[in-house]
């Protein structure tokens, strides 16, 4: 009877319940009843309005079986749900999905690993189904939290732990895929979700990496092993997540990376941090690269007071990021990158020097270690600046060169961002060297079409200023930067080292015809280049490398910028350098004097072969041969040896050892060169750079030359001439007593000499010289004797002047020589 009642009750139950009950066998080991499952699927497809009821009933049975630990029936229920999901795609499936997700949540909440994996697998299948219409109310907050927690599983059984972590990673991947394809995909990018997803993925990537680093490199796994590796799976999920990021949500995906690296102290060492950001930069869309760089810069500002190694780790990550992004879209972050790095360079120098000043007694060792760490930070900044700049397009690189140069502090002058008075002379020098080193890297490989593009006026002036500093390393860096910019045909490697080159043609020098723009540049700025080479040779702390770089500078100028007019100027400069060593007004050491003589010999040997004038080559070769026999210390191969016997003195009358102006003029004149200017001794310009660089005055008597040449036309020369007295002359040669008006007058005269035609200057100087002679004779009754000067000078006698070619003369007056 009871059985009959049960049968009647069963017959009265709804059909969908009977169909669901029939798919469960008596013994769960038999698995899903396939025939009855086909009936249930057909019924669900035919009557989609019953799907929500089918789902609710299946959820009810599954919940009861989970509580009773009847896991065999749980597996059957989830299999049935999966098949129904795959078969039904009508709009009525949405209530069924809610029941399905409720059942998945039940499985994930259970403490049984098998059920957690089962629920994850079902969710992944569901995530791969494309629904016909979007769901505007469905949220996945629980699944994000649960899958993230599974990624951090610490089960005592390693196999179970790995299985749960893999399930958690696959679940996160399913959530990402499902939400990105959904119309409400923006919800997954909210910070509360990203703060769980990203660290969970990084945690698995990091843990497996640590294990690999301890056990050593492993053989490349097969495809099946890769699928079971949490590290590989997490990295793939991380790449997929970043690849789907858009402009509005990129930052939300990147910021949790910084939090994870900070929390786990992964900036020192920073191998994992570098690998993470390489993955980020290669996974995101190229046009969003600047977002990542901005985030790194912002985090560097946040951690600016951390230990030096932490800051160095962040800067190294920035270097790797910009290395990948430099060829793509950098956007508005170019100047921001450099500005931020320069600011941190200043902070590093402040911290280093501050620790040095405060170090006493027992703290010396720890302070020294911190200084060394700060050097690591500074080198990382320089490498980043240089590498980033060297990979920029040329039009951006020129702007960055000027930007960096504007930040180089100059002693005695105001700087835009780095205050030399605050950091002191030592800090200023350190920053100068580091910025010039970074500028050297930026200019490496830079090929400008014209020299004016490489060395514009606003960049040339501040660049050459450090070449006047009393620091050989600074001067070397400036010359190397000049070489990078001037050498447009990669000839510098062929000229490396200062030597007498037997045959220049063997070097296979590459050069083009001097363009009109380059010739115009030399007319405008050539004197600046000559001046800094000239002054660079006069420094007492010059070593062999300084002379080598000066030789390369002269040689590259000859190759890239020398027409006939420039060749004459370079010869005048070389003779002036020779006079520095012979006359030795600056009391240079004997090594420096011999080094200058060797530099002149090496350069004139190179120049004579480049212009290929036989008589000039013969004169140079004869002098070099004579030196090799009688004074080998005047040649670079001898003077720059480790042990070289230096002479006790240089005799001025040994003309066979010197290059003579008159013979050079005679040899070049026969080949069509205009040699009149060779008789004009080279005198460098005087500017305020001498005061800023803390050097002594270059030419003590230039102020008198200004008075002589200040007239602009012959009509007003009498009116513009001031009364000359002994006191006036004495004051004129004293640079320390110059007034602002005199400085301005001198600047105008120098500008006139640069731009006015030579004939006009010569005529004015002759008239001015005659007038000065008459006035001096009346006031001082001065006897003026003709000087032992080379041919082509002007000899003034006691009543008239004989003008040969150029306005240069010498007046015998107590310890006074005026040019």
PDB file of N, CA and C in Angstrom, residues 246-325:
ATOM      1  N   UNK A 246      42.108  49.081 -21.069  1.00  0.00           N
ATOM      2  CA  UNK A 246      41.909  50.218 -21.966  1.00  0.00           C
ATOM      3  C   UNK A 246      42.436  51.492 -21.298  1.00  0.00           C
ATOM      4  N   UNK A 247      42.247  52.597 -21.978  1.00  0.00           N
ATOM      5  CA  UNK A 247      42.804  53.872 -21.494  1.00  0.00           C
ATOM      6  C   UNK A 247      42.281  54.219 -20.100  1.00  0.00           C
ATOM      7  N   UNK A 248      41.001  53.978 -19.859  1.00  0.00           N
ATOM      8  CA  UNK A 248      40.420  54.418 -18.597  1.00  0.00           C
ATOM      9  C   UNK A 248      40.741  53.543 -17.412  1.00  0.00           C
ATOM     10  N   UNK A 249      41.088  52.272 -17.638  1.00  0.00           N
ATOM     11  CA  UNK A 249      41.301  51.375 -16.510  1.00  0.00           C
ATOM     12  C   UNK A 249      42.719  50.832 -16.416  1.00  0.00           C
ATOM     13  N   UNK A 250      43.654  51.379 -17.212  1.00  0.00           N
ATOM     14  CA  UNK A 250      45.027  50.885 -17.188  1.00  0.00           C
ATOM     15  C   UNK A 250      45.664  51.097 -15.813  1.00  0.00           C
ATOM     16  N   UNK A 251      45.464  52.270 -15.253  1.00  0.00           N
ATOM     17  CA  UNK A 251      46.115  52.576 -13.979  1.00  0.00           C
ATOM     18  C   UNK A 251      45.632  51.656 -12.855  1.00  0.00           C
ATOM     19  N   UNK A 252      44.341  51.290 -12.862  1.00  0.00           N
ATOM     20  CA  UNK A 252      43.820  50.407 -11.822  1.00  0.00           C
ATOM     21  C   UNK A 252      44.476  49.028 -11.863  1.00  0.00           C
ATOM     22  N   UNK A 253      44.921  48.609 -13.049  1.00  0.00           N
ATOM     23  CA  UNK A 253      45.573  47.303 -13.168  1.00  0.00           C
ATOM     24  C   UNK A 253      47.046  47.359 -12.778  1.00  0.00           C
ATOM     25  N   UNK A 254      47.661  48.533 -12.871  1.00  0.00           N
ATOM     26  CA  UNK A 254      49.099  48.647 -12.621  1.00  0.00           C
ATOM     27  C   UNK A 254      49.394  48.977 -11.156  1.00  0.00           C
ATOM     28  N   UNK A 255      48.576  49.781 -10.548  1.00  0.00           N
ATOM     29  CA  UNK A 255      48.876  50.229  -9.182  1.00  0.00           C
ATOM     30  C   UNK A 255      48.983  49.087  -8.176  1.00  0.00           C
ATOM     31  N   UNK A 256      48.134  48.044  -8.249  1.00  0.00           N
ATOM     32  CA  UNK A 256      48.329  46.937  -7.295  1.00  0.00           C
ATOM     33  C   UNK A 256      49.689  46.252  -7.412  1.00  0.00           C
ATOM     34  N   UNK A 257      50.337  46.365  -8.563  1.00  0.00           N
ATOM     35  CA  UNK A 257      51.671  45.776  -8.713  1.00  0.00           C
ATOM     36  C   UNK A 257      52.647  46.451  -7.760  1.00  0.00           C
ATOM     37  N   UNK A 258      52.577  47.783  -7.670  1.00  0.00           N
ATOM     38  CA  UNK A 258      53.456  48.506  -6.753  1.00  0.00           C
ATOM     39  C   UNK A 258      53.182  48.111  -5.304  1.00  0.00           C
ATOM     40  N   UNK A 259      51.901  47.972  -4.956  1.00  0.00           N
ATOM     41  CA  UNK A 259      51.567  47.592  -3.584  1.00  0.00           C
ATOM     42  C   UNK A 259      52.134  46.213  -3.244  1.00  0.00           C
ATOM     43  N   UNK A 260      52.057  45.291  -4.188  1.00  0.00           N
ATOM     44  CA  UNK A 260      52.583  43.947  -3.946  1.00  0.00           C
ATOM     45  C   UNK A 260      54.101  43.977  -3.793  1.00  0.00           C
ATOM     46  N   UNK A 261      54.777  44.707  -4.656  1.00  0.00           N
ATOM     47  CA  UNK A 261      56.236  44.770  -4.580  1.00  0.00           C
ATOM     48  C   UNK A 261      56.694  45.465  -3.300  1.00  0.00           C
ATOM     49  N   UNK A 262      55.945  46.481  -2.881  1.00  0.00           N
ATOM     50  CA  UNK A 262      56.289  47.156  -1.617  1.00  0.00           C
ATOM     51  C   UNK A 262      56.073  46.224  -0.427  1.00  0.00           C
ATOM     52  N   UNK A 263      54.935  45.558  -0.412  1.00  0.00           N
ATOM     53  CA  UNK A 263      54.581  44.730   0.743  1.00  0.00           C
ATOM     54  C   UNK A 263      55.546  43.569   0.925  1.00  0.00           C
ATOM     55  N   UNK A 264      55.991  42.982  -0.171  1.00  0.00           N
ATOM     56  CA  UNK A 264      56.894  41.828  -0.103  1.00  0.00           C
ATOM     57  C   UNK A 264      58.369  42.220  -0.232  1.00  0.00           C
ATOM     58  N   UNK A 265      58.651  43.556  -0.254  1.00  0.00           N
ATOM     59  CA  UNK A 265      60.037  44.054  -0.294  1.00  0.00           C
ATOM     60  C   UNK A 265      60.795  43.451  -1.487  1.00  0.00           C
ATOM     61  N   UNK A 266      60.229  43.643  -2.651  1.00  0.00           N
ATOM     62  CA  UNK A 266      60.791  43.054  -3.870  1.00  0.00           C
ATOM     63  C   UNK A 266      61.529  44.061  -4.743  1.00  0.00           C
ATOM     64  N   UNK A 267      61.837  45.238  -4.193  1.00  0.00           N
ATOM     65  CA  UNK A 267      62.623  46.215  -4.959  1.00  0.00           C
ATOM     66  C   UNK A 267      64.122  45.973  -4.815  1.00  0.00           C
ATOM     67  N   UNK A 268      64.509  45.277  -3.761  1.00  0.00           N
ATOM     68  CA  UNK A 268      65.922  44.971  -3.538  1.00  0.00           C
ATOM     69  C   UNK A 268      66.043  43.568  -2.978  1.00  0.00           C
ATOM     70  N   UNK A 269      66.467  42.591  -3.772  1.00  0.00           N
ATOM     71  CA  UNK A 269      66.787  42.701  -5.204  1.00  0.00           C
ATOM     72  C   UNK A 269      65.516  42.848  -6.041  1.00  0.00           C
ATOM     73  N   UNK A 270      65.684  43.307  -7.256  1.00  0.00           N
ATOM     74  CA  UNK A 270      64.512  43.696  -8.046  1.00  0.00           C
ATOM     75  C   UNK A 270      64.327  42.846  -9.306  1.00  0.00           C
ATOM     76  N   UNK A 271      64.864  41.629  -9.309  1.00  0.00           N
ATOM     77  CA  UNK A 271      64.719  40.793 -10.502  1.00  0.00           C
ATOM     78  C   UNK A 271      63.249  40.517 -10.810  1.00  0.00           C
ATOM     79  N   UNK A 272      62.470  40.192  -9.774  1.00  0.00           N
ATOM     80  CA  UNK A 272      61.053  39.916 -10.017  1.00  0.00           C
ATOM     81  C   UNK A 272      60.312  41.175 -10.459  1.00  0.00           C
ATOM     82  N   UNK A 273      60.663  42.326  -9.869  1.00  0.00           N
ATOM     83  CA  UNK A 273      60.016  43.582 -10.265  1.00  0.00           C
ATOM     84  C   UNK A 273      60.302  43.895 -11.724  1.00  0.00           C
ATOM     85  N   UNK A 274      61.537  43.683 -12.142  1.00  0.00           N
ATOM     86  CA  UNK A 274      61.890  43.942 -13.546  1.00  0.00           C
ATOM     87  C   UNK A 274      61.109  43.023 -14.469  1.00  0.00           C
ATOM     88  N   UNK A 275      61.033  41.730 -14.115  1.00  0.00           N
ATOM     89  CA  UNK A 275      60.297  40.791 -14.973  1.00  0.00           C
ATOM     90  C   UNK A 275      58.808  41.141 -15.032  1.00  0.00           C
ATOM     91  N   UNK A 276      58.255  41.615 -13.904  1.00  0.00           N
ATOM     92  CA  UNK A 276      56.838  42.003 -13.907  1.00  0.00           C
ATOM     93  C   UNK A 276      56.576  43.143 -14.881  1.00  0.00           C
ATOM     94  N   UNK A 277      57.421  44.163 -14.824  1.00  0.00           N
ATOM     95  CA  UNK A 277      57.154  45.321 -15.679  1.00  0.00           C
ATOM     96  C   UNK A 277      57.528  45.054 -17.135  1.00  0.00           C
ATOM     97  N   UNK A 278      58.401  44.121 -17.371  1.00  0.00           N
ATOM     98  CA  UNK A 278      58.605  43.714 -18.759  1.00  0.00           C
ATOM     99  C   UNK A 278      57.334  43.064 -19.303  1.00  0.00           C
ATOM    100  N   UNK A 279      56.713  42.213 -18.486  1.00  0.00           N
ATOM    101  CA  UNK A 279      55.453  41.592 -18.899  1.00  0.00           C
ATOM    102  C   UNK A 279      54.396  42.658 -19.138  1.00  0.00           C
ATOM    103  N   UNK A 280      54.340  43.647 -18.243  1.00  0.00           N
ATOM    104  CA  UNK A 280      53.342  44.712 -18.391  1.00  0.00           C
ATOM    105  C   UNK A 280      53.565  45.479 -19.687  1.00  0.00           C
ATOM    106  N   UNK A 281      54.806  45.885 -19.932  1.00  0.00           N
ATOM    107  CA  UNK A 281      55.078  46.727 -21.099  1.00  0.00           C
ATOM    108  C   UNK A 281      54.845  45.983 -22.409  1.00  0.00           C
ATOM    109  N   UNK A 282      55.107  44.690 -22.415  1.00  0.00           N
ATOM    110  CA  UNK A 282      54.888  43.922 -23.642  1.00  0.00           C
ATOM    111  C   UNK A 282      53.437  43.489 -23.816  1.00  0.00           C
ATOM    112  N   UNK A 283      52.652  43.515 -22.739  1.00  0.00           N
ATOM    113  CA  UNK A 283      51.275  43.026 -22.822  1.00  0.00           C
ATOM    114  C   UNK A 283      50.275  44.127 -23.147  1.00  0.00           C
ATOM    115  N   UNK A 284      50.515  45.341 -22.652  1.00  0.00           N
ATOM    116  CA  UNK A 284      49.560  46.418 -22.877  1.00  0.00           C
ATOM    117  C   UNK A 284      49.660  46.922 -24.302  1.00  0.00           C
ATOM    118  N   UNK A 285      48.671  47.669 -24.703  1.00  0.00           N
ATOM    119  CA  UNK A 285      48.719  48.301 -26.023  1.00  0.00           C
ATOM    120  C   UNK A 285      49.763  49.412 -26.018  1.00  0.00           C
ATOM    121  N   UNK A 286      50.479  49.543 -27.123  1.00  0.00           N
ATOM    122  CA  UNK A 286      51.642  50.437 -27.168  1.00  0.00           C
ATOM    123  C   UNK A 286      51.285  51.885 -26.836  1.00  0.00           C
ATOM    124  N   UNK A 287      50.100  52.304 -27.229  1.00  0.00           N
ATOM    125  CA  UNK A 287      49.740  53.709 -27.005  1.00  0.00           C
ATOM    126  C   UNK A 287      49.492  54.029 -25.541  1.00  0.00           C
ATOM    127  N   UNK A 288      49.437  53.005 -24.684  1.00  0.00           N
ATOM    128  CA  UNK A 288      49.227  53.236 -23.256  1.00  0.00           C
ATOM    129  C   UNK A 288      50.523  53.135 -22.451  1.00  0.00           C
ATOM    130  N   UNK A 289      51.664  53.052 -23.121  1.00  0.00           N
ATOM    131  CA  UNK A 289      52.927  52.862 -22.411  1.00  0.00           C
ATOM    132  C   UNK A 289      53.207  54.005 -21.450  1.00  0.00           C
ATOM    133  N   UNK A 290      52.824  55.207 -21.839  1.00  0.00           N
ATOM    134  CA  UNK A 290      53.156  56.342 -20.982  1.00  0.00           C
ATOM    135  C   UNK A 290      52.412  56.278 -19.651  1.00  0.00           C
ATOM    136  N   UNK A 291      51.280  55.572 -19.602  1.00  0.00           N
ATOM    137  CA  UNK A 291      50.582  55.406 -18.321  1.00  0.00           C
ATOM    138  C   UNK A 291      51.470  54.679 -17.317  1.00  0.00           C
ATOM    139  N   UNK A 292      52.093  53.613 -17.777  1.00  0.00           N
ATOM    140  CA  UNK A 292      52.947  52.819 -16.884  1.00  0.00           C
ATOM    141  C   UNK A 292      54.151  53.643 -16.431  1.00  0.00           C
ATOM    142  N   UNK A 293      54.744  54.376 -17.358  1.00  0.00           N
ATOM    143  CA  UNK A 293      55.912  55.185 -17.004  1.00  0.00           C
ATOM    144  C   UNK A 293      55.535  56.260 -15.991  1.00  0.00           C
ATOM    145  N   UNK A 294      54.381  56.863 -16.177  1.00  0.00           N
ATOM    146  CA  UNK A 294      53.931  57.866 -15.213  1.00  0.00           C
ATOM    147  C   UNK A 294      53.720  57.253 -13.833  1.00  0.00           C
ATOM    148  N   UNK A 295      53.173  56.033 -13.781  1.00  0.00           N
ATOM    149  CA  UNK A 295      52.971  55.377 -12.497  1.00  0.00           C
ATOM    150  C   UNK A 295      54.297  55.059 -11.816  1.00  0.00           C
ATOM    151  N   UNK A 296      55.292  54.652 -12.586  1.00  0.00           N
ATOM    152  CA  UNK A 296      56.614  54.364 -11.998  1.00  0.00           C
ATOM    153  C   UNK A 296      57.231  55.651 -11.455  1.00  0.00           C
ATOM    154  N   UNK A 297      57.124  56.726 -12.213  1.00  0.00           N
ATOM    155  CA  UNK A 297      57.661  58.003 -11.743  1.00  0.00           C
ATOM    156  C   UNK A 297      56.946  58.454 -10.467  1.00  0.00           C
ATOM    157  N   UNK A 298      55.628  58.289 -10.443  1.00  0.00           N
ATOM    158  CA  UNK A 298      54.894  58.672  -9.242  1.00  0.00           C
ATOM    159  C   UNK A 298      55.301  57.836  -8.036  1.00  0.00           C
ATOM    160  N   UNK A 299      55.518  56.551  -8.249  1.00  0.00           N
ATOM    161  CA  UNK A 299      55.928  55.697  -7.130  1.00  0.00           C
ATOM    162  C   UNK A 299      57.348  56.042  -6.672  1.00  0.00           C
ATOM    163  N   UNK A 300      58.190  56.433  -7.614  1.00  0.00           N
ATOM    164  CA  UNK A 300      59.545  56.871  -7.237  1.00  0.00           C
ATOM    165  C   UNK A 300      59.480  58.097  -6.342  1.00  0.00           C
ATOM    166  N   UNK A 301      58.566  59.001  -6.630  1.00  0.00           N
ATOM    167  CA  UNK A 301      58.395  60.169  -5.757  1.00  0.00           C
ATOM    168  C   UNK A 301      57.895  59.762  -4.377  1.00  0.00           C
ATOM    169  N   UNK A 302      56.998  58.781  -4.341  1.00  0.00           N
ATOM    170  CA  UNK A 302      56.468  58.336  -3.050  1.00  0.00           C
ATOM    171  C   UNK A 302      57.562  57.714  -2.199  1.00  0.00           C
ATOM    172  N   UNK A 303      58.477  56.970  -2.825  1.00  0.00           N
ATOM    173  CA  UNK A 303      59.516  56.256  -2.083  1.00  0.00           C
ATOM    174  C   UNK A 303      60.850  56.998  -2.073  1.00  0.00           C
ATOM    175  N   UNK A 304      60.822  58.314  -2.246  1.00  0.00           N
ATOM    176  CA  UNK A 304      62.073  59.074  -2.382  1.00  0.00           C
ATOM    177  C   UNK A 304      62.902  59.090  -1.107  1.00  0.00           C
ATOM    178  N   UNK A 305      62.316  58.780   0.022  1.00  0.00           N
ATOM    179  CA  UNK A 305      63.058  58.765   1.277  1.00  0.00           C
ATOM    180  C   UNK A 305      63.427  57.352   1.714  1.00  0.00           C
ATOM    181  N   UNK A 306      63.190  56.378   0.877  1.00  0.00           N
ATOM    182  CA  UNK A 306      63.552  55.012   1.205  1.00  0.00           C
ATOM    183  C   UNK A 306      65.057  54.802   1.053  1.00  0.00           C
ATOM    184  N   UNK A 307      65.490  53.600   1.317  1.00  0.00           N
ATOM    185  CA  UNK A 307      66.918  53.295   1.217  1.00  0.00           C
ATOM    186  C   UNK A 307      67.388  53.444  -0.224  1.00  0.00           C
ATOM    187  N   UNK A 308      68.683  53.722  -0.423  1.00  0.00           N
ATOM    188  CA  UNK A 308      69.191  53.913  -1.784  1.00  0.00           C
ATOM    189  C   UNK A 308      68.957  52.716  -2.688  1.00  0.00           C
ATOM    190  N   UNK A 309      69.060  51.512  -2.140  1.00  0.00           N
ATOM    191  CA  UNK A 309      68.904  50.331  -2.992  1.00  0.00           C
ATOM    192  C   UNK A 309      67.458  50.153  -3.459  1.00  0.00           C
ATOM    193  N   UNK A 310      66.516  50.557  -2.639  1.00  0.00           N
ATOM    194  CA  UNK A 310      65.118  50.502  -3.062  1.00  0.00           C
ATOM    195  C   UNK A 310      64.884  51.487  -4.202  1.00  0.00           C
ATOM    196  N   UNK A 311      65.395  52.703  -4.030  1.00  0.00           N
ATOM    197  CA  UNK A 311      65.239  53.696  -5.103  1.00  0.00           C
ATOM    198  C   UNK A 311      65.959  53.262  -6.369  1.00  0.00           C
ATOM    199  N   UNK A 312      67.130  52.673  -6.204  1.00  0.00           N
ATOM    200  CA  UNK A 312      67.854  52.182  -7.381  1.00  0.00           C
ATOM    201  C   UNK A 312      67.077  51.071  -8.075  1.00  0.00           C
ATOM    202  N   UNK A 313      66.401  50.217  -7.289  1.00  0.00           N
ATOM    203  CA  UNK A 313      65.585  49.168  -7.896  1.00  0.00           C
ATOM    204  C   UNK A 313      64.433  49.727  -8.701  1.00  0.00           C
ATOM    205  N   UNK A 314      63.786  50.766  -8.177  1.00  0.00           N
ATOM    206  CA  UNK A 314      62.679  51.387  -8.914  1.00  0.00           C
ATOM    207  C   UNK A 314      63.192  52.052 -10.194  1.00  0.00           C
ATOM    208  N   UNK A 315      64.333  52.709 -10.095  1.00  0.00           N
ATOM    209  CA  UNK A 315      64.901  53.374 -11.277  1.00  0.00           C
ATOM    210  C   UNK A 315      65.300  52.342 -12.324  1.00  0.00           C
ATOM    211  N   UNK A 316      65.813  51.206 -11.885  1.00  0.00           N
ATOM    212  CA  UNK A 316      66.153  50.149 -12.842  1.00  0.00           C
ATOM    213  C   UNK A 316      64.900  49.642 -13.557  1.00  0.00           C
ATOM    214  N   UNK A 317      63.805  49.529 -12.830  1.00  0.00           N
ATOM    215  CA  UNK A 317      62.536  49.139 -13.462  1.00  0.00           C
ATOM    216  C   UNK A 317      62.114  50.195 -14.479  1.00  0.00           C
ATOM    217  N   UNK A 318      62.277  51.466 -14.117  1.00  0.00           N
ATOM    218  CA  UNK A 318      61.959  52.540 -15.064  1.00  0.00           C
ATOM    219  C   UNK A 318      62.815  52.432 -16.317  1.00  0.00           C
ATOM    220  N   UNK A 319      64.088  52.109 -16.138  1.00  0.00           N
ATOM    221  CA  UNK A 319      64.978  51.952 -17.291  1.00  0.00           C
ATOM    222  C   UNK A 319      64.471  50.865 -18.223  1.00  0.00           C
ATOM    223  N   UNK A 320      64.066  49.733 -17.663  1.00  0.00           N
ATOM    224  CA  UNK A 320      63.557  48.648 -18.501  1.00  0.00           C
ATOM    225  C   UNK A 320      62.259  49.051 -19.193  1.00  0.00           C
ATOM    226  N   UNK A 321      61.439  49.816 -18.488  1.00  0.00           N
ATOM    227  CA  UNK A 321      60.159  50.226 -19.079  1.00  0.00           C
ATOM    228  C   UNK A 321      60.369  51.190 -20.243  1.00  0.00           C
ATOM    229  N   UNK A 322      61.224  52.190 -20.038  1.00  0.00           N
ATOM    230  CA  UNK A 322      61.433  53.157 -21.123  1.00  0.00           C
ATOM    231  C   UNK A 322      62.206  52.531 -22.264  1.00  0.00           C
ATOM    232  N   UNK A 323      63.011  51.521 -21.974  1.00  0.00           N
ATOM    233  CA  UNK A 323      63.714  50.834 -23.057  1.00  0.00           C
ATOM    234  C   UNK A 323      62.739  50.165 -24.009  1.00  0.00           C
ATOM    235  N   UNK A 324      61.641  49.656 -23.466  1.00  0.00           N
ATOM    236  CA  UNK A 324      60.622  49.020 -24.309  1.00  0.00           C
ATOM    237  C   UNK A 324      59.726  50.068 -24.965  1.00  0.00           C
ATOM    238  N   UNK A 325      59.450  51.143 -24.229  1.00  0.00           N
ATOM    239  CA  UNK A 325      58.497  52.136 -24.735  1.00  0.00           C
ATOM    240  C   UNK A 325      59.144  53.179 -25.614  1.00  0.00           C
TER     241      UNK A 325
END
